[in-house]
PDB file of C-alpha atoms and ligand atoms in Angstrom:
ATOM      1  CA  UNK X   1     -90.812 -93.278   8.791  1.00 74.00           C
ATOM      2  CA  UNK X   2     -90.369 -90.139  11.360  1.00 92.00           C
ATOM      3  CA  UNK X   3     -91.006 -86.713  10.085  1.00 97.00           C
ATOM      4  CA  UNK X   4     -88.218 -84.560   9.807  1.00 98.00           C
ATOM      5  CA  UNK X   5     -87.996 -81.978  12.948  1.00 98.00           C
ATOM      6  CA  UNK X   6     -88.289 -78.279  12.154  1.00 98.00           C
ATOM      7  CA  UNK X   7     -87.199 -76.204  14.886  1.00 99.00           C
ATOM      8  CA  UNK X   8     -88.424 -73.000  15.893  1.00 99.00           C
ATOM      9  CA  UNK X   9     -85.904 -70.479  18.084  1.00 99.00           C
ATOM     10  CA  UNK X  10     -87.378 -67.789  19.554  1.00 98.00           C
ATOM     11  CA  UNK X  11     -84.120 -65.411  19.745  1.00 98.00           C
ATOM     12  CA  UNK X  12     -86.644 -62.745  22.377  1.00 98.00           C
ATOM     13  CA  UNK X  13     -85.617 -63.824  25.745  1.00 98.00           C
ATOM     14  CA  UNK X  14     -86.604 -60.792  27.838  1.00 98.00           C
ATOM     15  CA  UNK X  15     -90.391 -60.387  30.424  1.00 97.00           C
ATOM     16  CA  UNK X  16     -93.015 -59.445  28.091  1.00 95.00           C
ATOM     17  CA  UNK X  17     -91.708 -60.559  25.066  1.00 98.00           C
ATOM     18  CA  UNK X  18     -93.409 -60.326  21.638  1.00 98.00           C
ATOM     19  CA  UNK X  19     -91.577 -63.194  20.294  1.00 98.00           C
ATOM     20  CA  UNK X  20     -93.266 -65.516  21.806  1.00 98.00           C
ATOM     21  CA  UNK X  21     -97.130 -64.944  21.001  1.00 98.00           C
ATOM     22  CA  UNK X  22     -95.618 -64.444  17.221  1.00 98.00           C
ATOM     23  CA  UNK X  23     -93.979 -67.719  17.645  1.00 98.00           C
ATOM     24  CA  UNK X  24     -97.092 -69.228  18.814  1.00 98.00           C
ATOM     25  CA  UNK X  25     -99.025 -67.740  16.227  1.00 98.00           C
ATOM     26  CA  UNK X  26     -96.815 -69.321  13.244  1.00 98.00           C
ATOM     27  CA  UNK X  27     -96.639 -72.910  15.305  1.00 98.00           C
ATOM     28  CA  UNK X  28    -100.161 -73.296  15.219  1.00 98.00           C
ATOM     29  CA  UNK X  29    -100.202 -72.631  11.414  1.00 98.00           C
ATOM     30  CA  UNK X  30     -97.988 -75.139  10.819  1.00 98.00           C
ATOM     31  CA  UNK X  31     -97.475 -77.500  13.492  1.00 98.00           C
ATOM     32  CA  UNK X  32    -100.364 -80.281  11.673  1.00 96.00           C
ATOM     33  CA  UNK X  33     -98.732 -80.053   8.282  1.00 97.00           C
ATOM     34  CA  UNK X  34     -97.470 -82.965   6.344  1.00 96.00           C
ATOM     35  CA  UNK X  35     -93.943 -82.746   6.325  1.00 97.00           C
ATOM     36  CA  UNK X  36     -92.382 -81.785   9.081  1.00 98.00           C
ATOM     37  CA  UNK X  37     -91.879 -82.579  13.431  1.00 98.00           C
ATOM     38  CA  UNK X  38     -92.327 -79.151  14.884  1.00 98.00           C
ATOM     39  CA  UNK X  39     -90.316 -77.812  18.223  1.00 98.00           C
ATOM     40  CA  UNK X  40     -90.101 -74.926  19.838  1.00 98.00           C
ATOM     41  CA  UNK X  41     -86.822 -74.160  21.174  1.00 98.00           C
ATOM     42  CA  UNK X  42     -86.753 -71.122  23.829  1.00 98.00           C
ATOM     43  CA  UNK X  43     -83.744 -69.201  23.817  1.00 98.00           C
ATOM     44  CA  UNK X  44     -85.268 -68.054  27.683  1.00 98.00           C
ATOM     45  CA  UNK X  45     -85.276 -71.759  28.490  1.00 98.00           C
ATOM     46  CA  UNK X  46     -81.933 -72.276  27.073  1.00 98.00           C
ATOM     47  CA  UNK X  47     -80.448 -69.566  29.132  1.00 97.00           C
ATOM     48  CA  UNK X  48     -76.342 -70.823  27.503  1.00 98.00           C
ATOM     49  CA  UNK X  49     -74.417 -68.450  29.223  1.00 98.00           C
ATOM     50  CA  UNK X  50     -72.023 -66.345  27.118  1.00 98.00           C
ATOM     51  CA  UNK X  51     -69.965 -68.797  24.987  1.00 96.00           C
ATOM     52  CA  UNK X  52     -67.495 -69.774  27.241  1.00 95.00           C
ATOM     53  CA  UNK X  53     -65.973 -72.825  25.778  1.00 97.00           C
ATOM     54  CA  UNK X  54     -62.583 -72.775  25.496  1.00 97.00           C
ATOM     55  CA  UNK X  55     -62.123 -74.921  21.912  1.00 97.00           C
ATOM     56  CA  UNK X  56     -63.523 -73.535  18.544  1.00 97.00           C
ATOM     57  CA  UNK X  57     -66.790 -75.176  18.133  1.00 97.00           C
ATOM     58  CA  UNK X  58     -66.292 -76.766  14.731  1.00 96.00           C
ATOM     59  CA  UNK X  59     -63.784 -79.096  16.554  1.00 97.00           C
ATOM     60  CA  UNK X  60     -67.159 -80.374  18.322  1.00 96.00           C
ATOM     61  CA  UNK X  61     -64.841 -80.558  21.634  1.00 98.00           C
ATOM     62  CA  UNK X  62     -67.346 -79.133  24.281  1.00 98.00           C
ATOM     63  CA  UNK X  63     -65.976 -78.767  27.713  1.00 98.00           C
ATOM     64  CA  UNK X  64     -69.557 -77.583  29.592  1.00 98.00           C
ATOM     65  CA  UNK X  65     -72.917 -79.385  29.902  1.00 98.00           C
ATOM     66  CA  UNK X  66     -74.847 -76.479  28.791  1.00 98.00           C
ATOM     67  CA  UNK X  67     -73.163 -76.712  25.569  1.00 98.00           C
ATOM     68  CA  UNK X  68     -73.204 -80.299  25.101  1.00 98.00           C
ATOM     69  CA  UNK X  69     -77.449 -79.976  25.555  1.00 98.00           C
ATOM     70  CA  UNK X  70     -77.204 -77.448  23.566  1.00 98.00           C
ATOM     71  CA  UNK X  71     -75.455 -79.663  20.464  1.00 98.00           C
ATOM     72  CA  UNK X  72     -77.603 -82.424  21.040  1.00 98.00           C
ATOM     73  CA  UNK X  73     -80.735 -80.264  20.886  1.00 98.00           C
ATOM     74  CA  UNK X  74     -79.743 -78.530  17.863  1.00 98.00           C
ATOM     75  CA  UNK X  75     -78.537 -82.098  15.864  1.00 98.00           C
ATOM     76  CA  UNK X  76     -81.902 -83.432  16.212  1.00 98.00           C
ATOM     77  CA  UNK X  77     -83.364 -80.268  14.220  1.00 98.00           C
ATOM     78  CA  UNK X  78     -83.471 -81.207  10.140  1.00 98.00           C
ATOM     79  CA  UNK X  79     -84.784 -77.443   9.445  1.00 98.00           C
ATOM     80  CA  UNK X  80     -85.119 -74.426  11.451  1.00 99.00           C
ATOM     81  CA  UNK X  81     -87.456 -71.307  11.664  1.00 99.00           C
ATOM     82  CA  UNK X  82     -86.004 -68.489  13.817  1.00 99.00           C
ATOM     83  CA  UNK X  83     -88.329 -65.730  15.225  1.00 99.00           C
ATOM     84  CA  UNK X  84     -86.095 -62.595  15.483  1.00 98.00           C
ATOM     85  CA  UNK X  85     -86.980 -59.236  16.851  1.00 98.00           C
ATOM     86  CA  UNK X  86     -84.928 -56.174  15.496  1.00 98.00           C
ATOM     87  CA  UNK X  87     -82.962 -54.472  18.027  1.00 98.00           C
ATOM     88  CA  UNK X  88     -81.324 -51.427  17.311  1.00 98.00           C
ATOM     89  CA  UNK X  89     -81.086 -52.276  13.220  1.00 98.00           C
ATOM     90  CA  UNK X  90     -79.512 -55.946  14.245  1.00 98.00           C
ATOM     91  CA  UNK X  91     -80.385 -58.880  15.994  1.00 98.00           C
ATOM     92  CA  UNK X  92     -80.820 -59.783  19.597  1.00 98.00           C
ATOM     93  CA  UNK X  93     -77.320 -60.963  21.411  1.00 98.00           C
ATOM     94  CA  UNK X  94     -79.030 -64.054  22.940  1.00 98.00           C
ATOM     95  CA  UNK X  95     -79.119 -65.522  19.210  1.00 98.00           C
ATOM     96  CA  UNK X  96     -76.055 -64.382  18.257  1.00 98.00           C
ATOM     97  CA  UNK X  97     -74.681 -66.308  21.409  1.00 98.00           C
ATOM     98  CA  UNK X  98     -76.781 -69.583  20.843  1.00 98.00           C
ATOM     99  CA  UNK X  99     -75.389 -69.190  17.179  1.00 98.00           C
ATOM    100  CA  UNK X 100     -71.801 -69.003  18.127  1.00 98.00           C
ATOM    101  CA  UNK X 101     -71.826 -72.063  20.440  1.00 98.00           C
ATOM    102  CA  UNK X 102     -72.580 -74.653  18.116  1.00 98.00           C
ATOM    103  CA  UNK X 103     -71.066 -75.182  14.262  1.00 98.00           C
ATOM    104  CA  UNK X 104     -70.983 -78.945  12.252  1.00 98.00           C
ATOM    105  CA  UNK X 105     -74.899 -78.865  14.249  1.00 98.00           C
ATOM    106  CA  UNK X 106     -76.286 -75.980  11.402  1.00 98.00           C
ATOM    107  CA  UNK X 107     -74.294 -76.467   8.840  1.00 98.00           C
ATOM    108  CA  UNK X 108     -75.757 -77.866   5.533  1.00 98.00           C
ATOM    109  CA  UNK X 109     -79.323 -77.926   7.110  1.00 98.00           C
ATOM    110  CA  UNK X 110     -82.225 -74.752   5.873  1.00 98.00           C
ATOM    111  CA  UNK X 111     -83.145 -71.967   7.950  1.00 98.00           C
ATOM    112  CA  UNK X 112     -85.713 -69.313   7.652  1.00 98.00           C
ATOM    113  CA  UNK X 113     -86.433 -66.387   9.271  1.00 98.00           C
ATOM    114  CA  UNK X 114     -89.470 -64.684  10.768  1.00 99.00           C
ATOM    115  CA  UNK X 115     -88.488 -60.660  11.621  1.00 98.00           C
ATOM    116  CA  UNK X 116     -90.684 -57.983  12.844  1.00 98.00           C
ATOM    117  CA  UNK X 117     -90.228 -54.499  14.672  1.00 98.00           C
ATOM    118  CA  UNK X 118     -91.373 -51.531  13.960  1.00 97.00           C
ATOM    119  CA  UNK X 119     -91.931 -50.031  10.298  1.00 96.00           C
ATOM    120  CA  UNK X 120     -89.273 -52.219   9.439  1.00 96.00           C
ATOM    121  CA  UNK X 121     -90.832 -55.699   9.683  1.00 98.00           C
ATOM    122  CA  UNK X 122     -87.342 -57.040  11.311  1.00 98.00           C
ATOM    123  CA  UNK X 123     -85.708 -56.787   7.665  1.00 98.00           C
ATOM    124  CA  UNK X 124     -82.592 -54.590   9.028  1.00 98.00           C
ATOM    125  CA  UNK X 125     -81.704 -57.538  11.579  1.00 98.00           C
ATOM    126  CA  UNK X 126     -82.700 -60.298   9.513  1.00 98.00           C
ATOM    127  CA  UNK X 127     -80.470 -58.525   6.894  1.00 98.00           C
ATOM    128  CA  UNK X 128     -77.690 -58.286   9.349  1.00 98.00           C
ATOM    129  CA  UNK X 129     -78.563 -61.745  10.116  1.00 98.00           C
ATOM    130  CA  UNK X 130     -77.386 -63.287   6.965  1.00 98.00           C
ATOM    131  CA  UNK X 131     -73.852 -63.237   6.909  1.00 98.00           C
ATOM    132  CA  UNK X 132     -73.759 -65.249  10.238  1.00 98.00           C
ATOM    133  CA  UNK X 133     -76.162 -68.044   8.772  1.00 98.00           C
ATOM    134  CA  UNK X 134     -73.905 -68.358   5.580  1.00 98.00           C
ATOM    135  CA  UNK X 135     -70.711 -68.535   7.879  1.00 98.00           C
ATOM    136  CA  UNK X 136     -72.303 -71.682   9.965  1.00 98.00           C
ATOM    137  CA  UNK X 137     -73.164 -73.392   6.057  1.00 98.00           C
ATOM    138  CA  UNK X 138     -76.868 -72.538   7.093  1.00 98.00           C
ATOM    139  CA  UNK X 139     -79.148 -72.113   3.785  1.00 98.00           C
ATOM    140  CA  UNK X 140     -81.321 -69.549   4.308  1.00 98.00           C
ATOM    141  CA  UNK X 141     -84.221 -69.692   2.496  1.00 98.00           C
ATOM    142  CA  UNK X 142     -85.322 -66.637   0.391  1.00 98.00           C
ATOM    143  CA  UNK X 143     -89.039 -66.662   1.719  1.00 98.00           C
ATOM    144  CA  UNK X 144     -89.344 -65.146   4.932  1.00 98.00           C
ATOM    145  CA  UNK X 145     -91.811 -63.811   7.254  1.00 98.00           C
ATOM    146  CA  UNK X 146     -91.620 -59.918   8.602  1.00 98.00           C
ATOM    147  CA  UNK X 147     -94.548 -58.293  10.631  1.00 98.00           C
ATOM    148  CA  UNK X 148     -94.151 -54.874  10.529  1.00 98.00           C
ATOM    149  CA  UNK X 149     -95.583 -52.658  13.911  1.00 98.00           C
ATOM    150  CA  UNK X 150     -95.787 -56.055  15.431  1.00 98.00           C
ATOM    151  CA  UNK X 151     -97.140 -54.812  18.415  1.00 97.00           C
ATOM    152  CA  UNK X 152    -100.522 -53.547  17.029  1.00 97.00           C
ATOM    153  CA  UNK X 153    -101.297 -57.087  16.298  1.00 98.00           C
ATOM    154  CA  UNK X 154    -100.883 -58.406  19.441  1.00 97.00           C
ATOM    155  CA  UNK X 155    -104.112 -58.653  21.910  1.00 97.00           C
ATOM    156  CA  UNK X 156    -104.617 -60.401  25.503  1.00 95.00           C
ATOM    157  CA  UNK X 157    -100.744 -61.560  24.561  1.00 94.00           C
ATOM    158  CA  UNK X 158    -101.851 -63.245  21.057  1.00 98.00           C
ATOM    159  CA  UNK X 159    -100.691 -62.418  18.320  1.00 98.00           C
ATOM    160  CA  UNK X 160    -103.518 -61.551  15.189  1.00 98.00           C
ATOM    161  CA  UNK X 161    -102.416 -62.875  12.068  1.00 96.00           C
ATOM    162  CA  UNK X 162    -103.902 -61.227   9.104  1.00 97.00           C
ATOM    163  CA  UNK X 163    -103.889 -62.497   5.446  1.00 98.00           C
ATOM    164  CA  UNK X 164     -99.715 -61.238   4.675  1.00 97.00           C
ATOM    165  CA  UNK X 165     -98.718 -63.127   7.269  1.00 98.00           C
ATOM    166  CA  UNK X 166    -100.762 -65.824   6.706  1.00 98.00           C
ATOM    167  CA  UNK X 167     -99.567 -66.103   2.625  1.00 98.00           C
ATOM    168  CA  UNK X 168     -95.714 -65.611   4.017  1.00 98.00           C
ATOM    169  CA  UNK X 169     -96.089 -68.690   6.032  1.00 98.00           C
ATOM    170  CA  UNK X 170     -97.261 -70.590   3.649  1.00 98.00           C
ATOM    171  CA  UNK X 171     -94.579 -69.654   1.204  1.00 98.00           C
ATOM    172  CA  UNK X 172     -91.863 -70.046   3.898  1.00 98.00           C
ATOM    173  CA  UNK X 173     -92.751 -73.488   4.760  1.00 98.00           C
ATOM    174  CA  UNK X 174     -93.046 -74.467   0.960  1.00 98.00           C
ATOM    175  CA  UNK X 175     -89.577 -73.168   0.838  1.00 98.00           C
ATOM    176  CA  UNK X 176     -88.169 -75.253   4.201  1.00 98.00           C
ATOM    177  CA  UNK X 177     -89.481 -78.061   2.406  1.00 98.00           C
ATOM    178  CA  UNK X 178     -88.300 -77.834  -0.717  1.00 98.00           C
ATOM    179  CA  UNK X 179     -84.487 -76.905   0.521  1.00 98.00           C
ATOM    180  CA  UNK X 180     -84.940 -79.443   3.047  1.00 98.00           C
ATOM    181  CA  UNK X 181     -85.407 -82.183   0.481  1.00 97.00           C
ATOM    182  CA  UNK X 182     -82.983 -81.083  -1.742  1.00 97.00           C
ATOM    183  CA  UNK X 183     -80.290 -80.695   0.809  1.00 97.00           C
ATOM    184  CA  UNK X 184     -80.891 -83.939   2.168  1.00 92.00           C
ATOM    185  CA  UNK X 185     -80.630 -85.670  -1.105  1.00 88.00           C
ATOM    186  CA  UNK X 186     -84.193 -86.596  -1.646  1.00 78.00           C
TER     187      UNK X 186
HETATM  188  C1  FMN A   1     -83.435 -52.988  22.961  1.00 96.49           C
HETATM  189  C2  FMN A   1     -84.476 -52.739  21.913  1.00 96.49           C
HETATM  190  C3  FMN A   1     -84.113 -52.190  20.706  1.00 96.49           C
HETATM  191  C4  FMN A   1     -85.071 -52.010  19.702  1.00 96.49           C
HETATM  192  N1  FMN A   1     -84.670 -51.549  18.480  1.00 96.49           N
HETATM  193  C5  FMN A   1     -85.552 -51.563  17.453  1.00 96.49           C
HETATM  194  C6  FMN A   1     -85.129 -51.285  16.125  1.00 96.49           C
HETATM  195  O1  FMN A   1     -83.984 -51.003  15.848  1.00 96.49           O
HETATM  196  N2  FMN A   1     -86.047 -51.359  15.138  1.00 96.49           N
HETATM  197  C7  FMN A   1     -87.357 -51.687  15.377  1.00 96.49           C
HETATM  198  O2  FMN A   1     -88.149 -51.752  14.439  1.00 96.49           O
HETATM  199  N3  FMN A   1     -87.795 -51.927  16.627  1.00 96.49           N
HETATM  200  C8  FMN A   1     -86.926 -51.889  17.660  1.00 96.49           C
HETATM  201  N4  FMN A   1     -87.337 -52.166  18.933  1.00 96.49           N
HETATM  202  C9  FMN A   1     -88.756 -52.395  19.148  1.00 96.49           C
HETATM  203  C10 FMN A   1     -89.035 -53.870  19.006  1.00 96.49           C
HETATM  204  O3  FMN A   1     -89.216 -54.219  17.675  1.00 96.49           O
HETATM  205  C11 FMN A   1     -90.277 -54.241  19.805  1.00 96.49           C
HETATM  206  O4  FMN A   1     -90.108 -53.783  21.140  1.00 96.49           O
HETATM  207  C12 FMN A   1     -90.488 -55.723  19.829  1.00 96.49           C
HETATM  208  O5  FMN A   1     -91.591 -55.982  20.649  1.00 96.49           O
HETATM  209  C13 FMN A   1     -89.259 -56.436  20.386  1.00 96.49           C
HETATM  210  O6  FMN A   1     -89.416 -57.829  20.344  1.00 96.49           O
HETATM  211  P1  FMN A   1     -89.622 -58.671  21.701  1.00 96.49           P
HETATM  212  O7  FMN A   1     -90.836 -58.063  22.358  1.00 96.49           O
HETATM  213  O8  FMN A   1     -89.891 -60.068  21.236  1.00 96.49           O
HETATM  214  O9  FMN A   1     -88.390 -58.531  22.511  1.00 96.49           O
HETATM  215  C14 FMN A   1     -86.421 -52.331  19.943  1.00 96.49           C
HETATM  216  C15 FMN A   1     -86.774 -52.871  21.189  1.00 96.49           C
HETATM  217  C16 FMN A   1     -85.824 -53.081  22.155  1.00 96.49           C
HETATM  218  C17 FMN A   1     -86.232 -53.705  23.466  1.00 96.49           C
END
């Protein structure tokens, strides 16, 4: 039997991004695990334009490509693991945007979250985060990852993990997998 896909969104889409060594970083701690599939989903790749369809998206009637690929990207993910900067106390716009496109995609499936920033770790936007999850029926898990002064731990543009992280990862993906089985029935 396949592996169940976890997907991992990196919500930093601007030059010089963080988000993406970070995201690299926690991939290759988990991508050779038992349980689950991983992908990266880019938000940069992505590149939806702002939501522009003209239905609600829980009617599932998308009128544009973009979102279509979008839908059929996010279906195929069982779990997800978004990598979130803080900007300005909140999350970026870009996830916010690639959020609001989609609806019966996320709902009923686990998400966690991986913040960081400045002395905050992330926690203000992953904080502000929550109320969107719960509106799409996303389960977040209570685990999460948050790096705070992220970019002291980023050299030659990788990021260096250190034993925190390392633990938070570990207790995150126990976490995925345990919501992931339970909301699936197993
Ligand atoms: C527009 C903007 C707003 C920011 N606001 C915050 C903030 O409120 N709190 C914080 O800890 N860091 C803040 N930062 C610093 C970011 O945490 C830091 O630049 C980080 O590298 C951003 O992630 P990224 O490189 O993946 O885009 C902000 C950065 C930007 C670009």
């Amino acid at each position: 039997m396949s592996k169940p896909l976890l997907q991992v969104i990196i919500a930093s889409v601007r030059q010089g991004r963080v988000g993406k060594p970070v995201a690299d970083y926690i991939v290759g701690a988990i991508e050779n695990r038992e349980k689950f599939a991983v992908e990266v989903i880019d938000l940069a790749e992505v590149n939806l334009p702002l939501m522009d369809e003209p239905n609600h998206p829980r009617l599932g009637r998308y009128t544009h490509d973009h979102t279509k690929a979008w839908s059929a990207t996010i279906s195929r993910g069982d779990a997800y693991l978004i990598v979130l900067p803080e900007y300005n106390f909140s999350f970026t716009g870009p996830l916010k945007n690639a959020l609001d496109h989609l609806s019966k995609e996320w709902a009923g499936k686990p998400v966690a979250l991986a913040s960081y920033g400045g002395i905050s770790g992330g926690l203000r936007a992953a904080t502000a985060l929550s109320p969107v999850l719960g509106a799409l029926g996303l389960v977040t898990a209570r685990a999460a990852i948050a790096i705070p002064w992220v970019r002291t731990h980023v050299e030659h543009e990788a990021f260096v993990g250190y034993e925190a992280i390392d633990a938070s990862i570990d207790a995150v993906y126990a976490e995925l997998v345990r919501l992931h089985d339970l909301l699936a029935g197993h």
